[in-house]
Each structure stands twice: as structure tokens, then as C-alpha cells.
Coordinates of C-alpha atoms and ligand atoms in Angstrom, one line a residue:
M1 CA 119.1 96.8 51.6
T2 CA 116.2 98.0 50.7
T3 CA 113.7 99.3 53.5
T4 CA 110.5 97.2 54.2
T5 CA 108.7 96.9 56.9
V6 CA 107.7 94.2 58.6
E7 CA 104.1 93.2 57.1
G8 CA 105.6 93.9 53.6
L9 CA 108.2 90.6 54.2
V10 CA 105.6 88.6 55.3
P11 CA 104.1 87.1 51.9
R12 CA 108.3 85.8 51.0
M13 CA 108.4 84.4 54.6
R14 CA 105.4 82.0 53.7
E15 CA 107.1 81.0 51.0
I16 CA 110.3 80.0 53.1
C17 CA 108.3 78.4 55.8
G18 CA 104.9 77.3 54.4
A19 CA 101.7 79.6 55.8
A20 CA 101.1 77.1 58.4
N21 CA 104.8 78.3 59.8
V22 CA 104.2 82.6 59.8
I23 CA 102.5 83.7 62.7
T24 CA 100.9 86.8 62.0
D25 CA 97.9 86.9 65.1
P26 CA 98.4 89.5 67.8
L27 CA 97.1 86.8 70.2
E28 CA 99.2 84.3 69.4
L29 CA 102.3 86.5 68.4
R30 CA 102.0 87.2 72.5
T31 CA 102.6 83.6 73.5
Y32 CA 106.3 84.4 72.5
E33 CA 106.2 87.6 74.4
C34 CA 108.5 86.8 76.6
D35 CA 111.4 84.3 77.9
G36 CA 111.9 83.4 81.2
L37 CA 112.3 85.9 82.6
T38 CA 108.8 87.5 82.2
A39 CA 109.5 91.5 84.0
H40 CA 110.2 92.1 80.3
R41 CA 107.4 91.6 77.8
S42 CA 107.2 93.1 74.0
V43 CA 105.3 91.8 71.6
P44 CA 106.3 90.6 67.7
A45 CA 105.9 92.1 64.0
L46 CA 105.9 88.2 63.5
V47 CA 107.4 85.0 64.5
V48 CA 108.3 82.5 62.0
L49 CA 109.1 78.9 62.6
P50 CA 111.6 77.4 59.7
A51 CA 112.0 73.9 59.3
T52 CA 116.0 73.1 57.5
A53 CA 119.4 75.7 58.2
E54 CA 118.2 76.9 54.6
Q55 CA 115.1 78.4 55.5
V56 CA 116.2 80.8 58.5
A57 CA 119.1 81.1 56.3
A58 CA 116.8 82.7 53.9
V59 CA 113.9 84.2 56.4
V60 CA 117.8 86.3 57.7
T61 CA 119.0 87.4 54.1
A62 CA 115.3 88.7 53.7
C63 CA 115.0 90.9 56.8
A64 CA 118.5 91.9 56.0
R65 CA 117.8 93.6 52.4
A66 CA 114.7 94.8 54.8
G67 CA 116.7 96.6 57.0
V68 CA 114.1 94.1 59.6
P69 CA 116.2 94.2 62.6
F70 CA 115.5 89.5 63.9
V71 CA 115.8 88.0 67.2
A72 CA 116.8 84.1 67.6
R73 CA 114.6 82.0 70.4
G74 CA 114.9 78.3 71.4
S75 CA 112.4 77.4 74.0
G76 CA 112.5 80.1 75.6
T77 CA 113.1 79.7 79.1
G78 CA 116.0 81.7 79.6
L79 CA 116.5 84.1 82.4
S80 CA 117.5 86.9 81.0
G81 CA 115.3 88.4 78.7
G82 CA 118.0 88.1 75.6
A83 CA 115.2 85.8 73.2
L84 CA 113.2 89.4 74.1
P85 CA 111.6 90.1 70.7
H86 CA 112.2 93.0 69.0
R87 CA 108.7 94.4 68.2
D88 CA 108.6 95.6 64.6
G89 CA 110.7 92.8 64.1
V90 CA 110.8 88.8 62.8
L91 CA 111.2 86.3 65.5
V92 CA 112.7 83.2 63.5
V93 CA 111.6 80.2 66.3
M94 CA 113.5 76.9 66.5
S95 CA 111.5 74.5 68.2
R96 CA 110.7 72.4 64.1
M97 CA 114.7 72.0 64.0
R98 CA 114.8 69.3 67.4
K99 CA 116.7 66.3 65.6
I100 CA 119.5 64.5 66.4
L101 CA 121.6 64.6 62.8
E102 CA 124.2 62.4 64.3
I103 CA 125.7 59.9 67.0
D104 CA 129.0 59.4 66.2
P105 CA 130.4 57.0 69.2
V106 CA 133.2 56.2 67.8
S107 CA 134.7 60.1 67.6
R108 CA 132.8 60.6 70.1
R109 CA 130.9 63.3 69.3
A110 CA 127.3 63.8 68.4
V111 CA 125.8 67.1 64.9
V112 CA 122.4 68.3 66.5
E113 CA 119.8 71.0 65.7
P114 CA 118.9 73.9 68.1
G115 CA 115.8 73.4 68.8
A116 CA 117.1 69.6 70.1
T117 CA 116.1 69.9 74.0
N118 CA 119.5 69.2 75.9
L119 CA 118.6 66.6 78.2
S120 CA 117.5 65.1 74.3
V121 CA 121.2 64.7 73.4
S122 CA 121.6 62.9 76.2
K123 CA 119.2 60.3 76.0
A124 CA 119.8 59.2 72.7
A125 CA 123.9 59.0 73.3
A126 CA 123.0 56.8 76.0
P127 CA 122.7 53.7 74.4
F128 CA 126.7 54.4 73.3
G129 CA 127.2 54.5 77.1
L130 CA 128.0 58.1 76.5
F131 CA 126.6 61.6 76.6
Y132 CA 126.8 65.5 76.9
A133 CA 128.0 67.3 80.5
P134 CA 126.1 71.0 80.2
D135 CA 123.3 70.0 82.2
P136 CA 121.5 73.4 82.7
S137 CA 118.5 72.2 85.3
S138 CA 116.3 73.7 82.2
Q139 CA 117.8 70.6 80.3
V140 CA 114.4 69.4 79.8
I141 CA 113.5 72.3 77.9
C142 CA 115.6 74.7 76.7
S143 CA 117.5 73.7 73.6
V144 CA 121.2 73.4 72.7
G145 CA 121.3 76.1 70.4
G146 CA 119.9 78.1 73.5
N147 CA 122.9 76.9 75.1
V148 CA 124.9 78.1 72.5
A149 CA 124.1 81.2 72.9
E150 CA 123.9 81.1 76.2
N151 CA 127.4 79.4 76.7
S152 CA 125.2 77.5 79.5
G153 CA 126.4 75.7 83.2
G154 CA 124.8 73.6 84.7
A155 CA 125.2 71.7 88.2
H156 CA 127.7 69.2 86.7
C157 CA 130.1 72.2 84.6
L158 CA 132.2 72.7 87.9
K159 CA 134.0 69.4 86.9
N160 CA 133.0 68.8 83.2
G161 CA 133.1 72.4 81.8
F162 CA 130.9 74.6 80.6
T163 CA 129.7 74.4 76.8
V164 CA 132.6 75.7 75.4
H165 CA 133.9 73.7 76.2
H166 CA 132.1 71.2 74.5
V167 CA 131.2 72.5 71.7
T168 CA 133.3 72.0 68.8
G169 CA 131.7 73.5 65.0
L170 CA 128.5 74.9 64.9
E171 CA 127.0 75.5 61.2
I172 CA 125.2 79.6 61.0
V173 CA 124.3 81.4 59.3
T174 CA 125.8 85.0 59.6
P175 CA 123.6 88.7 59.7
A176 CA 123.5 88.7 55.8
G177 CA 122.4 86.1 55.6
E178 CA 125.1 83.5 54.8
L179 CA 125.9 79.5 55.7
T180 CA 128.8 78.8 57.1
W181 CA 130.5 76.8 59.7
L182 CA 132.8 77.2 62.6
G183 CA 135.0 75.2 64.0
D184 CA 135.1 72.2 61.5
G185 CA 134.0 69.5 64.7
T186 CA 138.0 68.7 66.3
G187 CA 137.6 71.5 68.9
V188 CA 140.6 72.0 67.3
T189 CA 141.4 76.3 66.1
T190 CA 142.7 77.4 64.2
G191 CA 143.2 81.5 63.6
Y192 CA 141.0 83.5 65.3
D193 CA 138.9 81.1 68.0
L194 CA 135.8 82.3 66.2
L195 CA 133.6 79.5 67.5
G196 CA 134.7 81.2 71.3
A197 CA 133.9 83.7 70.4
F198 CA 130.1 83.0 69.0
T199 CA 129.0 80.2 72.1
G200 CA 128.0 83.0 74.7
S201 CA 126.9 86.2 72.4
E202 CA 123.4 85.4 73.1
G203 CA 122.1 85.3 69.8
T204 CA 124.0 88.7 68.7
L205 CA 126.5 87.7 66.1
G206 CA 124.2 84.9 63.9
I207 CA 121.3 81.9 64.1
V208 CA 122.9 78.6 64.9
T209 CA 121.6 75.7 62.7
K210 CA 123.3 72.4 63.5
I211 CA 125.7 71.6 66.2
V212 CA 129.3 69.8 66.8
V213 CA 129.4 68.1 71.0
K214 CA 132.1 65.7 72.7
L215 CA 129.7 63.4 73.8
M216 CA 132.0 61.8 77.3
P217 CA 132.0 58.5 78.9
L218 CA 129.7 57.8 81.2
P219 CA 130.9 58.1 84.2
E220 CA 130.9 53.5 86.1
T221 CA 130.5 55.1 89.4
V222 CA 127.9 58.2 91.1
H223 CA 127.8 58.7 93.9
T224 CA 126.0 61.2 95.8
L225 CA 126.4 62.5 99.3
L226 CA 123.4 65.2 101.1
A227 CA 125.3 66.9 104.7
A228 CA 122.6 69.0 106.6
Y229 CA 124.2 72.5 108.2
A230 CA 122.7 74.7 110.3
T231 CA 124.1 77.6 108.5
T232 CA 125.4 78.3 105.0
S233 CA 128.8 79.8 106.4
D234 CA 129.4 76.0 107.9
G235 CA 128.4 74.7 104.6
G236 CA 130.9 76.9 102.6
R237 CA 133.3 75.6 105.3
A238 CA 133.0 72.4 103.7
V239 CA 133.2 73.3 100.3
S240 CA 136.3 75.5 100.0
D241 CA 138.0 72.0 101.6
I242 CA 136.7 69.8 99.8
I243 CA 138.4 71.6 97.0
G244 CA 140.9 72.9 99.3
A245 CA 142.0 68.3 99.9
G246 CA 142.8 68.5 95.8
I247 CA 139.4 66.5 94.9
L248 CA 137.1 68.0 92.1
P249 CA 133.7 66.6 92.7
A250 CA 131.6 66.7 89.9
A251 CA 129.5 68.5 91.4
I252 CA 128.8 70.5 94.8
E253 CA 125.6 72.9 95.3
M254 CA 123.6 74.7 97.9
M255 CA 120.9 75.4 99.5
D256 CA 119.4 77.6 102.7
A257 CA 116.9 77.1 104.3
L258 CA 114.0 79.6 102.3
S259 CA 114.4 77.6 98.9
I260 CA 114.8 74.2 101.6
E261 CA 111.4 75.2 102.7
A262 CA 110.1 76.1 98.8
A263 CA 111.5 72.5 97.9
E264 CA 110.0 70.5 100.3
A265 CA 107.2 71.7 99.1
A266 CA 106.6 71.5 95.2
V267 CA 108.6 68.7 95.0
H268 CA 109.1 66.4 99.1
C269 CA 112.7 66.1 98.6
N270 CA 112.7 64.5 102.5
Y271 CA 115.6 67.2 102.7
P272 CA 116.9 66.7 106.4
P273 CA 114.3 68.8 109.2
G274 CA 115.0 71.8 110.1
A275 CA 117.9 72.0 108.0
G276 CA 119.3 75.6 107.6
A277 CA 120.7 74.3 104.4
V278 CA 122.6 71.1 103.0
L279 CA 125.1 70.8 100.3
I280 CA 125.6 68.0 97.9
V281 CA 128.2 67.0 96.6
E282 CA 128.2 64.8 93.4
L283 CA 131.1 62.2 92.9
D284 CA 131.9 60.4 90.1
G285 CA 133.9 58.6 88.2
P286 CA 136.9 54.9 88.1
T287 CA 134.8 52.7 91.3
S288 CA 138.5 52.9 92.7
E289 CA 139.0 57.0 92.8
V290 CA 135.1 57.7 93.4
E291 CA 135.2 54.7 97.7
T292 CA 138.4 56.4 98.2
E293 CA 137.2 60.1 97.3
L294 CA 133.5 59.2 99.0
A295 CA 135.5 58.7 102.7
T296 CA 137.7 61.8 102.9
V297 CA 134.7 64.1 101.5
R298 CA 132.4 62.1 103.9
A299 CA 135.3 63.6 106.9
L300 CA 136.0 67.5 105.9
C301 CA 131.3 67.7 105.7
E302 CA 131.6 66.1 109.0
A303 CA 134.0 68.4 110.6
A304 CA 132.7 71.3 109.0
G305 CA 129.5 70.3 110.6
A306 CA 127.5 69.0 109.4
T307 CA 125.2 67.8 111.5
E308 CA 123.8 64.7 108.8
I309 CA 124.6 62.5 106.3
R310 CA 123.1 60.8 103.9
A311 CA 124.7 59.3 101.0
A312 CA 123.1 58.0 97.7
D313 CA 124.1 55.1 95.1
D314 CA 121.5 54.7 93.4
P315 CA 119.6 56.4 91.2
A316 CA 116.7 56.7 92.9
E317 CA 118.0 58.6 96.2
R318 CA 120.2 60.2 93.4
A319 CA 117.3 61.7 91.8
L320 CA 114.9 62.4 94.8
I321 CA 118.4 64.7 96.3
W322 CA 118.3 66.4 93.3
A323 CA 114.4 66.2 92.9
G324 CA 114.8 69.4 94.7
R325 CA 118.1 71.5 93.5
K326 CA 116.9 70.9 90.6
S327 CA 112.9 71.9 91.3
A328 CA 113.8 75.1 93.8
F329 CA 113.3 78.1 90.9
A330 CA 110.4 77.6 90.6
A331 CA 109.7 75.2 93.6
V332 CA 109.6 79.9 95.1
G333 CA 106.7 80.1 93.8
R334 CA 104.8 78.0 96.5
I335 CA 106.2 80.5 99.2
S336 CA 106.6 84.0 97.1
P337 CA 104.1 84.9 94.3
A338 CA 106.4 86.5 91.9
F339 CA 110.3 86.8 92.2
I340 CA 113.6 87.0 90.6
V341 CA 116.4 84.8 90.0
Q342 CA 119.4 86.8 90.0
D343 CA 122.7 85.3 88.8
G344 CA 126.6 86.2 90.3
V345 CA 129.7 85.4 90.9
V346 CA 132.1 85.2 93.6
P347 CA 135.4 83.6 95.0
R348 CA 134.8 79.9 96.9
T349 CA 136.7 82.2 98.7
S350 CA 134.3 85.4 99.5
L351 CA 131.0 82.8 99.6
G352 CA 130.6 82.9 103.8
A353 CA 130.9 86.6 103.9
V354 CA 129.0 87.4 100.5
L355 CA 125.4 85.2 101.8
A356 CA 126.1 87.3 105.6
R357 CA 126.0 90.1 103.0
I358 CA 122.8 89.4 101.2
A359 CA 121.1 88.5 104.5
S360 CA 121.7 92.1 105.9
L361 CA 120.1 93.0 103.1
S362 CA 117.7 91.4 102.4
E363 CA 116.5 92.4 106.2
Q364 CA 117.6 95.9 105.6
A365 CA 115.1 96.7 103.0
G366 CA 112.8 93.7 104.2
V367 CA 112.7 91.5 101.1
R368 CA 112.5 88.3 101.2
V369 CA 115.9 85.7 99.8
A370 CA 116.4 82.5 99.0
N371 CA 120.2 81.6 97.7
V372 CA 120.6 78.2 95.5
F373 CA 123.3 77.9 94.2
H374 CA 126.3 75.8 92.8
A375 CA 128.8 76.7 96.2
G376 CA 131.7 74.5 93.6
D377 CA 132.0 77.0 91.1
G378 CA 131.0 80.1 93.4
N379 CA 128.3 80.8 91.8
L380 CA 125.5 82.3 93.5
H381 CA 121.7 82.2 92.0
P382 CA 119.7 84.8 94.8
L383 CA 116.2 84.2 94.5
V384 CA 114.7 87.4 95.6
L385 CA 110.5 87.9 96.4
Y386 CA 108.0 90.2 96.5
D387 CA 104.4 90.7 96.4
D388 CA 104.4 92.2 91.8
A389 CA 100.8 93.3 93.0
S390 CA 102.8 95.3 95.4
P391 CA 104.2 98.4 94.1
E392 CA 106.7 99.2 96.7
Q393 CA 108.6 95.7 97.0
T394 CA 108.8 95.0 93.5
V395 CA 110.8 97.9 93.1
A396 CA 112.5 97.1 96.9
A397 CA 113.1 94.1 94.7
E398 CA 114.7 95.7 91.9
E399 CA 116.2 97.3 93.5
L400 CA 118.0 94.4 96.2
S401 CA 118.8 92.7 92.9
G402 CA 120.8 95.5 91.9
A403 CA 122.6 95.6 95.3
I404 CA 124.1 91.6 95.1
L405 CA 124.8 92.2 92.5
D406 CA 127.5 95.5 93.3
T407 CA 128.2 93.7 96.4
C408 CA 129.5 90.5 94.3
L409 CA 131.8 92.8 91.5
E410 CA 132.9 94.4 94.8
H411 CA 134.1 90.7 95.7
G412 CA 135.3 90.2 92.6
G413 CA 132.6 88.8 90.7
S414 CA 130.3 88.8 88.3
I415 CA 127.2 90.4 87.6
T416 CA 126.6 86.7 85.3
G417 CA 127.7 83.4 85.6
E418 CA 125.6 81.5 83.3
H419 CA 122.6 83.3 82.9
G420 CA 124.0 85.9 80.2
V421 CA 123.5 90.0 80.9
G422 CA 120.7 89.8 77.8
V423 CA 118.3 92.7 78.2
D424 CA 118.5 92.4 82.1
K425 CA 121.8 93.2 82.1
S426 CA 122.6 95.9 80.0
R427 CA 123.0 98.3 82.4
Y428 CA 124.9 96.9 84.6
M429 CA 128.0 96.2 82.6
P430 CA 129.2 99.5 82.9
K431 CA 129.5 98.8 86.2
M432 CA 131.8 96.3 85.6
F433 CA 133.9 96.9 82.3
S434 CA 135.3 100.3 81.1
A435 CA 133.7 102.1 77.5
D436 CA 137.2 101.3 75.9
D437 CA 136.2 97.5 76.9
L438 CA 132.9 98.1 75.6
D439 CA 133.1 100.2 72.5
T440 CA 136.2 97.3 71.9
M441 CA 133.9 94.0 72.4
Q442 CA 131.2 96.1 70.2
L443 CA 133.2 96.9 67.1
V444 CA 134.0 92.6 67.2
R445 CA 129.5 92.9 67.5
C446 CA 129.4 95.4 64.4
A447 CA 132.5 92.5 62.2
F448 CA 129.6 90.4 62.5
D449 CA 126.8 92.3 61.9
P450 CA 128.0 95.7 60.6
A451 CA 124.0 96.5 60.4
S452 CA 122.8 95.5 63.6
L453 CA 119.8 93.9 63.0
C454 CA 120.6 90.6 65.0
N455 CA 119.3 91.2 68.2
P456 CA 119.3 94.8 68.7
G457 CA 119.0 96.1 72.2
K458 CA 121.1 93.2 74.3
I459 CA 124.3 92.8 76.9
F460 CA 125.2 96.7 75.4
P461 CA 123.9 99.4 77.5
T462 CA 124.8 101.9 74.3
P463 CA 124.4 100.2 71.6
R464 CA 125.3 101.3 68.2
L465 CA 126.4 101.1 64.4
C466 CA 129.6 100.4 62.9
G467 CA 131.5 103.3 62.4
E468 CA 129.5 105.6 64.5
V469 CA 131.1 108.0 66.5
P470 CA 130.0 106.5 70.2
G471 CA 127.4 109.1 71.6
H472 CA 129.2 109.1 75.0
R473 CA 132.3 109.7 74.1
R474 CA 131.9 111.9 71.7
A475 CA 135.9 111.6 70.1
P476 CA 137.2 108.7 68.5
H477 CA 138.0 105.3 70.8
P478 CA 141.7 105.7 72.3
A479 CA 142.8 103.6 70.0
V480 CA 142.2 104.9 66.9
A481 CA 143.2 107.9 67.7
A482 CA 146.8 106.9 68.3
G483 CA 146.4 105.6 65.1
L484 CA 146.9 101.8 66.0
A485 CA 142.9 100.9 65.0
E486 CA 141.3 101.6 62.7
I487 CA 137.1 101.3 62.7
F488 CA 135.4 100.3 59.2
Ligands
FAD501 C1 113.8 76.5 85.3 C2 115.3 76.9 85.5 C3 116.5 76.8 86.0 C4 117.5 77.2 85.1 N1 118.4 76.1 85.3 C5 119.9 76.8 84.5 C6 121.6 75.9 84.8 O1 121.5 76.1 85.5 N2 122.5 76.1 83.8 C7 122.3 77.4 83.3 O2 123.1 78.5 82.6 N3 121.3 78.0 82.5 C8 119.7 77.8 82.8 N4 118.8 78.8 82.6 C9 118.5 79.4 82.3 C10 118.5 78.6 80.9 O3 117.7 77.8 80.6 C11 119.6 78.7 79.6 O4 120.3 80.4 79.8 C12 119.0 78.4 78.3 O5 120.6 77.4 77.3 C13 118.2 79.5 77.7 O6 117.9 77.4 76.2 P1 116.7 77.8 75.8 O7 116.9 77.5 74.4 O8 115.8 78.2 76.5 O9 117.1 79.7 75.0 P2 115.8 81.5 74.3 O10 115.4 81.7 76.5 O11 114.7 80.6 73.7 O12 117.0 82.2 74.6 C14 118.4 82.5 74.4 C15 118.6 83.2 74.0 O13 120.0 82.6 72.7 C16 119.4 82.4 71.8 N5 118.9 81.9 70.9 C17 118.4 81.0 71.1 N6 118.6 80.3 70.0 C18 119.9 80.7 69.0 C19 120.3 80.4 68.1 N7 120.0 78.6 67.4 N8 121.1 80.9 67.2 C20 121.6 81.4 67.8 N9 121.2 82.2 69.1 C21 119.7 81.5 69.8 C22 117.8 83.9 71.7 O14 118.7 85.3 71.0 C23 118.6 84.2 73.3 O15 119.8 85.7 72.6 C24 117.0 78.1 83.4 C25 116.0 78.2 82.8 C26 114.5 78.2 84.1 C27 113.2 78.4 83.8

């Protein structure tokens, strides 16, 4: 490895990507200073927009040889600062690589470039009666490469699983610049499941250049039911009862009064007026099965105290119900100058207790919280509303946000369900994992990226180079000391 400054790389990057696809203008570089989490900003030294896997490999090789850090960026909708650029590094933007390369209806799979939007895969598959199941609410714009890096979920992941369950092959550029494949597209793993390790690694193990995904048959029937409740606890009871009855809906989502107010203001979704909470339950599958389950779900929702129930079975009615839910994050911008989208997980059975605790924390802090969540998965998205013109409110919102994660952990949950750790939550990792756990995870990272050039500074609170004795420990890893492992 030679050490060249990032400026020294510009001629080589122009050779690789074409001059028009290398950005050095300070004003244009600012376009890329943050992702969907705008609280963290860092202007990259250089932005490149490669058009092929070979160009990505050449870009990474140049960075690796020069010892310059690099960060991949898809559509920049991430909510944990994962695509936050390195100020002395190269930002590799995948938006020119957005082709759907193949739809194979017989094997029910698609091969796509990483910059393709999530929704574009389902649109391309629809003429064959197929769809791509993981459906983040940002699916109109977020990229499949970003979905792989974050192991993204969505409303329908309750039944269908997350991105990791639908990816069967990845072409990647390793942090050394080598173009290679993980997984053979069949979904069968022999040896270590490197595909599984890579999915959800938040852009720290290499750059994805092609993705093989499973496609699923479009369901014969879809029914969406909207149930209104006086409180989220009543709605939560319905969730437990539905799952307890052995029914696995495609989606179960809940919104509280504040998020309903915001969604109404933004998209006029016409939810029942005065509702303290709404529950959206979607059932899909063979018609006879869905009809039977629908009757049971309706009865359980009523028994849990629903004040109104609406059923939608035509696409327009369903779209209106979903418009409220899918617009909820952006919609709170209507009722608050700034907000933090929190992402935590709790066991379903703790939903009621955790929501009550969030309400009391919010009251104590004098900071409003709107709750929108994947109720079936126990994946909460509390939206912490504050005025960013007030330094006191900003601090109070940050503290409340952290206290919400502490509450999730106290109930046996997790600091993130689907938005990732990125730069934002690395400080919370030691609350969930021991120093040994974190060191072991970093050994995986070191195996892929010994020089720590690939999206450095993300996920881990105390990043270190491969083989470096951990600063906070000042002694070898116990497994090394016991002769059970070696750092290489
Ligand atoms: C309104 C809104 C709603 C959302 N709803 C959901 C939701 O329902 N479920 C959910 O899971 N998320 C949701 N998100 C979060 C976000 O959309 C997802 O995390 C998404 O997967 C990010 O994709 P992206 O293309 O924008 O990636 P970016 O934000 O550009 O990058 C995200 C991470 O992926 C890495 N990366 C990007 N491309 C590559 C690549 N080709 N190779 C390697 N690493 C790469 C980056 O380095 C970064 O670490 C939402 C966001 C918004 C703004």
C-alpha cells in the first residue's frame, strides 16, 4: 500500500469512471454530506459514480493501493448515518448501476444491479405474476444494494422475512478490489455462510455490484383490515390474540394518535376520527384461506375493543390505508420542525409495557413522541419530535431517544430492528454486547478488510485495525491468551 492523498487519486478516478462522473466541486460534494439521518454530516473529499462492476473494482483497487478510505452509497435514505462519507475519502455512489439484468420466471429469481430501486424489482417481476417481498416504506427510492447492506425489512417482513431471506447470491468487490461472488444463486450454502455474514454488514465488508434475489408468486387474494382503538394497549392486545390464534398475517402495523394526526395532515388517509390508535392487518394467500382467517381476525379485533373496523379488498381502498402508514415518517414533519426516527425491538409480549414507559419518558422530558411500528415484529419506530432551533430541546430529544433504547434492552430487545447501527448507534453497542463480543465481530471485519478502509467508523464504538491490541482492554483477547485463537 502506498499513501497517496485523495486529491492524487482524481486523475485515476477520471480514467476509470469518465471525467463527468467524478465530482470534486465543493458545492456539488455537499449534496452527499448526509443520508436520511441529517443530524450527522460530513462532506466527502471526492465522489465517483461508476457504471459497471469492473469500474467499482478499479475504484476500490485504487483506494486500497493509496490507503484512502471509501464508502458506498445507494440512494442515501438510510436512517443511521451508514452512508455518511469519510471527509478524507471517496464516496462510491451506485446510482448509475440500476439495471434489472434478468427476470427468470422459471427459477423465480431476478438478477439486479445494486442501484436498482426496491420497487423497480417488483414492477419488473409483476408481468410474470411475481414480486420481490422485502418492502421498506422507502421502497420507491431506496436501492437494493442499500437494502442488502442494511438487511432491510418492511411492513410485510412479518410473514415473508427480511432481505437476508431473499438474497441468494451477491457479486461483490472486496475491500482489496477483487471482484468475486458470495453464494451461487441457489440459496444453498456449503461451508461458512459468507452471504449471510455480508447481508446486514452495513457496507463495511465490501461493495455489492450484483444481487440475485428470490421472487415470490403474487398472492391470489389480499385483504386489508383497519381497526381503530381507544389506546395502543387495546390494539396491542389484538396483535397478541391474532398471533396467539396461529394466524400469520402478511403485515400487522400500528400507529398512535399523534402519528395518525400527522398522516391525516399529509395524505388525508381518512382514518377513523378520534382514534387513539389504528391497527392495519393484511392477510394474503389462497382465497379460501384468507376468507377464513379474515373472519377470525375481525372477531379478535372486535373482542380486543375495536371502536371501528374497516375492510378493504380492492387495490384503491388498500392503497389509501397504506398511504397513511407509509407516509408516517415524513408526515411528522407537518407537526414538528425536527424529529428523530428511532428504531428498537422488543418482544411482542412487552409492547404494552414499553409503549407505556415511552409515554412516561416523553412526559418527563417534555418532548412529544409519535409511535408508528411493525407491531407483529415488535419493531418500534418512536418518532421523537423536537425543535432543532432550541439547543435544550435537541439535547432532551437525544437523551429521550437513548432512554427509549435502554427501555428496549431492559425488556430483552435490541437497539435496532432494520435501520442499522451506522454511525448513530455505535455508542449503544456496548450496552448490548460485551467487549469480547465486539472484538469477535471485529475479527470478522478484519478478515474482509484488514486495512479498515471500507466504510470505517461505522458500527463499532472503538474501531481498530486488524491485529491491533484493543485499546480499552490492554490485554489480548481471552481466546488468544488461552491459545484457542490467534489474531492474524
Ligand atoms: C421514509 C423512510 C422510510 C423507511 N422505511 C424503512 C423500512 O420500512 N424498513 C427498513 O428497513 N428501512 C427503512 N428505511 C431506511 C432505508 O430506506 C433503508 O435502510 C434502505 O435499505 C437504505 O437504502 P439506500 O439505497 O438509501 O442506502 P444508503 O442510505 O445509501 O446506504 C445505506 C448503507 O448501505 C451501504 N451501501 C449502499 N449501497 C451499497 C452497496 N452497493 N454495497 C455495499 N454497501 C452499500 C452504505 O454504505 C450504508 O452503510 C426508511 C427510510 C426512510 C427515509
